[in-house]
Each structure stands twice: as structure tokens, then as C-alpha cells.
Amino acid sequence: MSLGDENGARGEGGGYGGTGQTRTRLPDATGDVYGGARRSTRSSSRSLVTVVGVVVLLIAAIAFANRGGGDSTSNTGTSDRPKTSATTASGDKPVTSKSAGVPTGYPHTEQGAQSAAANYAAALGSDGMFNTDKRHEIVRTVADASTLDELQAGFDRDYSAALLDKIGLSEDGGAPSGSTFVNRTLPVGTKVTSSSADATTVQVWCNSLFGLTGDASTNPVTSGWFTLTVKLNWAEDDWKVLGTSQKSGPTPVNGDNPVSGSDEIGKAVEEFGGFTYAR
């Protein structure tokens, strides 16, 4: 199954491909496209924060009440301390080469595979995928030769003219005048689920941003969470994509941050560049 076949369209919750799963948020009756859709949840967020605060204080109080005393048997040695978390960064330097704007040239290791999966997730979840020429460059860069044609065809079906029109983009993936198209995937962490000498499967937990800025936008920029599973093969002295699949979440509780306006979001997207990810 191809990348395009397995993944849903980039919509409100983020993701890849799949015209049947595109979701468009319409403006509410107030016309407050960016703020109205979320501000109704702020009071519940405050209630949750209050409850969490009470729980934290209660736990702290219990810990304080049980602290100290002559019968204490606590162990101050290092034998029971937790080992380094699997999510701790390796400290290895990121790759230094790029092709079609995608970082390439990873080491033939599990860490190298995780770095590749994270950077490939960011590339395959970028706004460049909505432009045919850029999409072909990205897919040719990351795909294994054995699945390139299948993956390319799947993506081309997914990023159809009908999908672009539904989102509000031109045929070449451009945003309407006065708007900025936002499509970013932000890897949060990676883990290996299976590994052999030349084949590794990596899960990438991602946050995503998707939508159109602009006062007339009916698809404002929203965020979502999903986990992308990337199957990689070692070929041509690099890790290459055999296929992907994805599922929603894990999704944290939204914070009580005020929603930013369209101009602020558009400016941030233009001014804040992305990263090269290294496990």
C-alpha cells in the first residue's frame, strides 16, 4: 500500500493525502474565524487547570506529611535510579547534506533511521507536497527505488486538483492573494518498533499546523496530533522510505492560550524557519 493510500488528507487534524478525509472548519456566526472556534473551551480549560492544581497540591501535602522520621529506609544510592530515558537526545550531529531541501545522508544505525524518519515526516508533511514539481522532488528523494512509482502515483492521486480547490489553493498549490498557506509537521519524538540490519520501522509522534491565514479564510490554521509509522530500507547508502501509515494522537489537552489573529499567524510562518531533526 502506498503512502497516499494509507494516509488521510492534511486537514484540521493533520496528516497526509486522502481527499475523502479533508475537513474544513467554517466560520461561526460571529465571523470570528480564528478565535470563535476555540474560545468556547477556555472556561473548561481553566476548570481542568484548577482540578490538576488541587491534585498536585494534595500529592505534595501527602509527600510532606510522610517525609523524614527515624524509621526512614530511603536509599540514597544510585542503584535504583531510573536509567536514561529512551527519549533522551543522542547528541549526534545532524546530517550536513540535503536533496530537494530534504536532509539526507544518515548513518547506518537505529539512530540514523530515527533521524531519517523524523526529517522525512517533516518533508512529506510540508506545503511543498501541494505543488506537483516539488512533491515529485520530495518523494524521489525519500522513497526507496522499489516503491517509488507506487508512492508517487498514490500521492498524485491524493493531491488532486479537486482537493486543492476544496482547500482554497490554486492548481500549483498557491494561496489566494492576501493569504498564507500553512502546512507543517513538527516531530516531537521517535521510537523504533522493529529493526534488522537493513530494515527499520520507526514511529514518529508529530504535531501539525494546517490551514489558510486571511480574514476570508474558511479553513483557519489549526493544530493536530498524530503518529506516523515509517518503514525504512537501507539503500544507496541512506535510509529510504518503503511506506507509511498513521493514526491519530496521542493528543494532549489544549492549553488556555488566547488564539492569535490571522496576520500574526501568517507572519510567524514566514519568519520562523524549520529544523533538521537528529535523534
Tab-separated table of C-alpha atoms in Angstrom:
chain	number	residue	atom	x	y	z
A	1	MET	CA	0.000	0.000	0.000
A	2	SER	CA	1.301	3.407	-0.902
A	3	LEU	CA	1.916	6.392	1.269
A	4	GLY	CA	-1.055	8.104	-0.279
A	5	ASP	CA	-3.328	5.117	0.150
A	6	GLU	CA	-2.587	4.713	3.824
A	7	ASN	CA	-2.778	8.317	4.947
A	8	GLY	CA	-5.659	10.756	5.367
A	9	ALA	CA	-5.757	14.225	3.853
A	10	ARG	CA	-3.995	17.066	5.604
A	11	GLY	CA	-6.915	18.710	7.285
A	12	GLU	CA	-7.752	20.159	10.663
A	13	GLY	CA	-6.039	17.312	12.495
A	14	GLY	CA	-3.016	16.998	10.239
A	15	GLY	CA	-1.816	14.037	8.191
A	16	TYR	CA	-1.100	13.127	4.609
A	17	GLY	CA	-3.100	12.586	1.429
A	18	GLY	CA	-6.616	11.152	1.039
A	19	THR	CA	-9.172	13.503	-0.477
A	20	GLY	CA	-12.061	11.791	1.253
A	21	GLN	CA	-10.863	12.841	4.679
A	22	THR	CA	-10.341	16.553	4.213
A	23	ARG	CA	-12.048	18.561	6.932
A	24	THR	CA	-12.819	22.254	6.621
A	25	ARG	CA	-13.811	24.380	9.573
A	26	LEU	CA	-16.369	27.027	8.675
A	27	PRO	CA	-16.546	30.411	10.424
A	28	ASP	CA	-19.076	30.791	13.205
A	29	ALA	CA	-21.942	33.237	13.180
A	30	THR	CA	-19.832	35.995	14.702
A	31	GLY	CA	-17.412	35.947	11.780
A	32	ASP	CA	-14.519	35.399	14.177
A	33	VAL	CA	-12.826	32.773	12.014
A	34	TYR	CA	-9.703	32.281	14.102
A	35	GLY	CA	-10.883	32.951	17.633
A	36	GLY	CA	-14.508	31.906	17.877
A	37	ALA	CA	-13.971	28.255	17.165
A	38	ARG	CA	-11.757	27.725	20.199
A	39	ARG	CA	-12.562	30.309	22.821
A	40	SER	CA	-15.673	28.440	23.961
A	41	THR	CA	-13.385	25.867	25.593
A	42	ARG	CA	-11.428	28.293	27.725
A	43	SER	CA	-13.624	28.065	30.823
A	44	SER	CA	-13.399	24.266	30.806
A	45	SER	CA	-9.626	24.531	30.432
A	46	ARG	CA	-9.461	26.766	33.465
A	47	SER	CA	-11.566	24.250	35.408
A	48	LEU	CA	-9.213	21.455	34.403
A	49	VAL	CA	-6.184	23.508	35.429
A	50	THR	CA	-7.828	24.148	38.804
A	51	VAL	CA	-8.520	20.443	39.346
A	52	VAL	CA	-4.978	19.483	38.327
A	53	GLY	CA	-3.604	22.144	40.666
A	54	VAL	CA	-5.626	20.728	43.571
A	55	VAL	CA	-4.392	17.202	42.831
A	56	VAL	CA	-0.781	18.350	42.660
A	57	LEU	CA	-1.103	20.214	45.951
A	58	LEU	CA	-2.726	17.174	47.577
A	59	ILE	CA	0.072	14.867	46.427
A	60	ALA	CA	2.668	17.376	47.645
A	61	ALA	CA	0.934	17.585	51.032
A	62	ILE	CA	0.913	13.792	51.425
A	63	ALA	CA	4.582	13.605	50.494
A	64	PHE	CA	5.423	16.324	53.017
A	65	ALA	CA	3.460	14.566	55.785
A	66	ASN	CA	5.309	11.298	55.186
A	67	ARG	CA	8.741	12.892	54.931
A	68	GLY	CA	11.524	12.365	57.493
A	69	GLY	CA	11.466	10.368	60.739
A	70	GLY	CA	13.872	7.967	62.412
A	71	ASP	CA	12.419	4.922	60.673
A	72	SER	CA	13.239	6.146	57.204
A	73	THR	CA	14.748	3.475	54.955
A	74	SER	CA	15.182	5.554	51.817
A	75	ASN	CA	18.095	4.577	49.581
A	76	THR	CA	20.324	7.455	48.567
A	77	GLY	CA	22.495	5.342	46.284
A	78	THR	CA	22.331	5.226	42.513
A	79	SER	CA	21.329	1.585	42.005
A	80	ASP	CA	17.585	2.313	41.963
A	81	ARG	CA	17.733	5.462	39.884
A	82	PRO	CA	15.944	5.217	36.537
A	83	LYS	CA	18.127	4.662	33.538
A	84	THR	CA	18.416	7.277	30.808
A	85	SER	CA	15.081	7.715	29.083
A	86	ALA	CA	14.675	6.337	25.583
A	87	THR	CA	13.523	9.798	24.535
A	88	THR	CA	16.780	11.466	25.507
A	89	ALA	CA	18.570	13.034	22.543
A	90	SER	CA	21.641	11.115	21.385
A	91	GLY	CA	23.772	14.211	20.923
A	92	ASP	CA	24.851	13.064	17.472
A	93	LYS	CA	25.303	15.832	14.945
A	94	PRO	CA	22.586	16.163	12.287
A	95	VAL	CA	23.328	15.369	8.668
A	96	THR	CA	25.022	18.049	6.576
A	97	SER	CA	23.692	17.219	3.098
A	98	LYS	CA	20.321	17.965	1.518
A	99	SER	CA	18.484	16.991	-1.639
A	100	ALA	CA	15.354	18.857	-2.764
A	101	GLY	CA	15.530	20.626	0.589
A	102	VAL	CA	15.296	17.317	2.483
A	103	PRO	CA	18.163	16.331	4.836
A	104	THR	CA	19.889	13.172	3.553
A	105	GLY	CA	22.942	11.016	4.273
A	106	TYR	CA	22.084	9.269	7.542
A	107	PRO	CA	24.302	6.752	9.356
A	108	HIS	CA	23.502	3.046	9.004
A	109	THR	CA	22.258	2.778	12.597
A	110	GLU	CA	18.969	2.798	14.501
A	111	GLN	CA	19.625	6.394	15.494
A	112	GLY	CA	20.221	7.250	11.855
A	113	ALA	CA	16.925	5.613	10.916
A	114	GLN	CA	15.079	7.616	13.577
A	115	SER	CA	16.628	10.868	12.352
A	116	ALA	CA	15.668	9.980	8.784
A	117	ALA	CA	12.093	9.147	9.768
A	118	ALA	CA	11.673	12.455	11.610
A	119	ASN	CA	13.030	14.546	8.740
A	120	TYR	CA	11.056	12.596	6.145
A	121	ALA	CA	7.880	13.122	8.187
A	122	ALA	CA	8.519	16.868	8.142
A	123	ALA	CA	9.163	16.844	4.376
A	124	LEU	CA	6.152	14.697	3.487
A	125	GLY	CA	4.013	16.891	5.729
A	126	SER	CA	5.132	20.206	4.211
A	127	ASP	CA	3.399	22.718	1.957
A	128	GLY	CA	5.683	21.615	-0.885
A	129	MET	CA	3.595	18.469	-1.260
A	130	PHE	CA	0.765	20.551	-2.725
A	131	ASN	CA	2.881	21.581	-5.726
A	132	THR	CA	3.355	18.818	-8.309
A	133	ASP	CA	7.007	19.504	-9.165
A	134	LYS	CA	8.067	19.977	-5.538
A	135	ARG	CA	6.116	16.895	-4.485
A	136	HIS	CA	7.878	14.759	-7.083
A	137	GLU	CA	11.262	16.033	-5.907
A	138	ILE	CA	10.490	15.256	-2.275
A	139	VAL	CA	9.174	11.769	-2.982
A	140	ARG	CA	12.084	10.918	-5.294
A	141	THR	CA	14.461	11.986	-2.530
A	142	VAL	CA	12.972	9.925	0.281
A	143	ALA	CA	11.459	6.882	-1.466
A	144	ASP	CA	13.108	3.534	-1.993
A	145	ALA	CA	13.550	2.701	-5.676
A	146	SER	CA	11.379	-0.404	-5.320
A	147	THR	CA	8.330	1.605	-4.235
A	148	LEU	CA	8.989	4.997	-5.858
A	149	ASP	CA	6.461	4.654	-8.692
A	150	GLU	CA	3.764	3.363	-6.365
A	151	LEU	CA	4.315	6.099	-3.813
A	152	GLN	CA	4.464	8.807	-6.439
A	153	ALA	CA	1.235	7.670	-8.057
A	154	GLY	CA	-0.506	7.469	-4.686
A	155	PHE	CA	0.485	10.998	-3.747
A	156	ASP	CA	-0.520	12.360	-7.140
A	157	ARG	CA	-3.995	10.873	-6.695
A	158	ASP	CA	-4.297	12.324	-3.209
A	159	TYR	CA	-3.111	15.834	-4.035
A	160	SER	CA	-5.617	16.239	-6.843
A	161	ALA	CA	-6.921	19.445	-8.358
A	162	ALA	CA	-10.233	18.784	-6.594
A	163	LEU	CA	-8.509	18.630	-3.199
A	164	LEU	CA	-6.557	21.826	-3.797
A	165	ASP	CA	-9.737	23.604	-4.891
A	166	LYS	CA	-11.568	22.405	-1.797
A	167	ILE	CA	-8.822	23.732	0.463
A	168	GLY	CA	-8.788	27.036	-1.407
A	169	LEU	CA	-5.472	26.686	-3.264
A	170	SER	CA	-4.598	27.210	-6.901
A	171	GLU	CA	-3.633	24.313	-9.169
A	172	ASP	CA	0.053	24.826	-8.302
A	173	GLY	CA	-0.636	24.851	-4.559
A	174	GLY	CA	-0.553	28.634	-4.169
A	175	ALA	CA	-2.622	30.516	-1.607
A	176	PRO	CA	-5.178	33.192	-2.565
A	177	SER	CA	-3.990	36.787	-2.625
A	178	GLY	CA	-3.663	38.157	0.896
A	179	SER	CA	-3.433	34.678	2.454
A	180	THR	CA	-0.639	32.349	3.526
A	181	PHE	CA	-0.958	28.582	3.233
A	182	VAL	CA	0.359	26.750	6.288
A	183	ASN	CA	1.220	23.045	6.255
A	184	ARG	CA	3.904	21.995	8.731
A	185	THR	CA	4.670	18.760	10.504
A	186	LEU	CA	6.670	19.054	13.726
A	187	PRO	CA	8.154	15.769	15.004
A	188	VAL	CA	8.059	15.526	18.794
A	189	GLY	CA	9.827	12.196	19.243
A	190	THR	CA	10.664	8.867	17.626
A	191	LYS	CA	10.892	5.209	18.588
A	192	VAL	CA	11.951	2.044	16.777
A	193	THR	CA	9.334	-0.714	16.704
A	194	SER	CA	11.299	-3.254	14.656
A	195	SER	CA	14.831	-3.378	13.341
A	196	SER	CA	17.213	-5.555	11.351
A	197	ALA	CA	20.469	-4.867	9.548
A	198	ASP	CA	18.864	-3.138	6.563
A	199	ALA	CA	15.226	-2.581	7.535
A	200	THR	CA	13.837	-0.465	10.356
A	201	THR	CA	10.334	0.644	11.291
A	202	VAL	CA	10.116	3.934	13.162
A	203	GLN	CA	7.159	5.675	14.742
A	204	VAL	CA	7.225	9.476	14.744
A	205	TRP	CA	4.955	11.376	17.127
A	206	CYS	CA	4.024	14.640	15.415
A	207	ASN	CA	2.264	17.934	15.934
A	208	SER	CA	0.883	19.592	12.802
A	209	LEU	CA	-0.220	23.014	11.612
A	210	PHE	CA	-2.619	23.279	8.690
A	211	GLY	CA	-4.829	25.943	7.138
A	212	LEU	CA	-5.050	29.307	5.417
A	213	THR	CA	-4.495	32.687	7.028
A	214	GLY	CA	-6.593	35.611	5.890
A	215	ASP	CA	-9.779	37.279	7.080
A	216	ALA	CA	-11.844	35.480	4.422
A	217	SER	CA	-10.449	32.026	5.189
A	218	THR	CA	-12.947	29.281	5.988
A	219	ASN	CA	-10.063	26.938	6.805
A	220	PRO	CA	-8.124	28.765	9.554
A	221	VAL	CA	-4.802	27.431	10.763
A	222	THR	CA	-5.358	24.712	13.348
A	223	SER	CA	-3.102	22.192	15.087
A	224	GLY	CA	-3.391	18.433	15.369
A	225	TRP	CA	-1.534	15.393	16.695
A	226	PHE	CA	-0.785	12.080	15.030
A	227	THR	CA	1.730	9.235	14.995
A	228	LEU	CA	3.358	8.370	11.666
A	229	THR	CA	4.833	4.906	11.168
A	230	VAL	CA	7.662	4.900	8.615
A	231	LYS	CA	9.064	1.704	7.114
A	232	LEU	CA	12.648	2.267	6.011
A	233	ASN	CA	15.088	0.298	3.891
A	234	TRP	CA	18.868	0.804	3.700
A	235	ALA	CA	19.703	1.510	0.047
A	236	GLU	CA	22.002	3.831	-1.914
A	237	ASP	CA	23.988	4.450	1.299
A	238	ASP	CA	20.976	6.002	3.005
A	239	TRP	CA	17.652	5.198	4.663
A	240	LYS	CA	14.791	5.173	2.149
A	241	VAL	CA	11.013	5.019	2.635
A	242	LEU	CA	9.167	1.844	1.717
A	243	GLY	CA	5.802	3.025	3.032
A	244	THR	CA	3.987	4.808	5.819
A	245	SER	CA	0.802	4.657	7.838
A	246	GLN	CA	-0.606	6.918	10.516
A	247	LYS	CA	-3.045	7.139	13.391
A	248	SER	CA	-4.399	9.978	15.490
A	249	GLY	CA	-2.756	11.051	18.752
A	250	PRO	CA	-1.501	10.873	21.389
A	251	THR	CA	-3.207	14.233	21.852
A	252	PRO	CA	-2.604	16.421	24.930
A	253	VAL	CA	-5.179	18.754	26.449
A	254	ASN	CA	-5.205	22.130	24.712
A	255	GLY	CA	-3.725	24.957	26.750
A	256	ASP	CA	-5.588	28.085	27.749
A	257	ASN	CA	-3.664	30.276	25.318
A	258	PRO	CA	-5.536	33.056	23.528
A	259	VAL	CA	-5.990	32.388	19.815
A	260	SER	CA	-3.736	34.516	17.604
A	261	GLY	CA	-5.072	36.542	14.715
A	262	SER	CA	-4.601	35.733	11.067
A	263	ASP	CA	-1.865	38.333	10.491
A	264	GLU	CA	0.160	37.125	13.460
A	265	ILE	CA	-0.001	33.502	12.309
A	266	GLY	CA	0.938	34.381	8.748
A	267	LYS	CA	3.881	36.493	9.882
A	268	ALA	CA	5.124	33.735	12.206
A	269	VAL	CA	5.059	31.152	9.427
A	270	GLU	CA	7.096	33.418	7.156
A	271	GLU	CA	9.626	34.405	9.823
A	272	PHE	CA	10.178	31.163	11.752
A	273	GLY	CA	12.122	28.539	9.800
A	274	GLY	CA	12.112	24.804	10.366
A	275	PHE	CA	14.749	22.425	11.714
A	276	THR	CA	16.858	19.463	10.731
A	277	TYR	CA	15.942	16.701	13.193
A	278	ALA	CA	18.554	14.429	14.723
A	279	ARG	CA	17.870	11.560	17.079
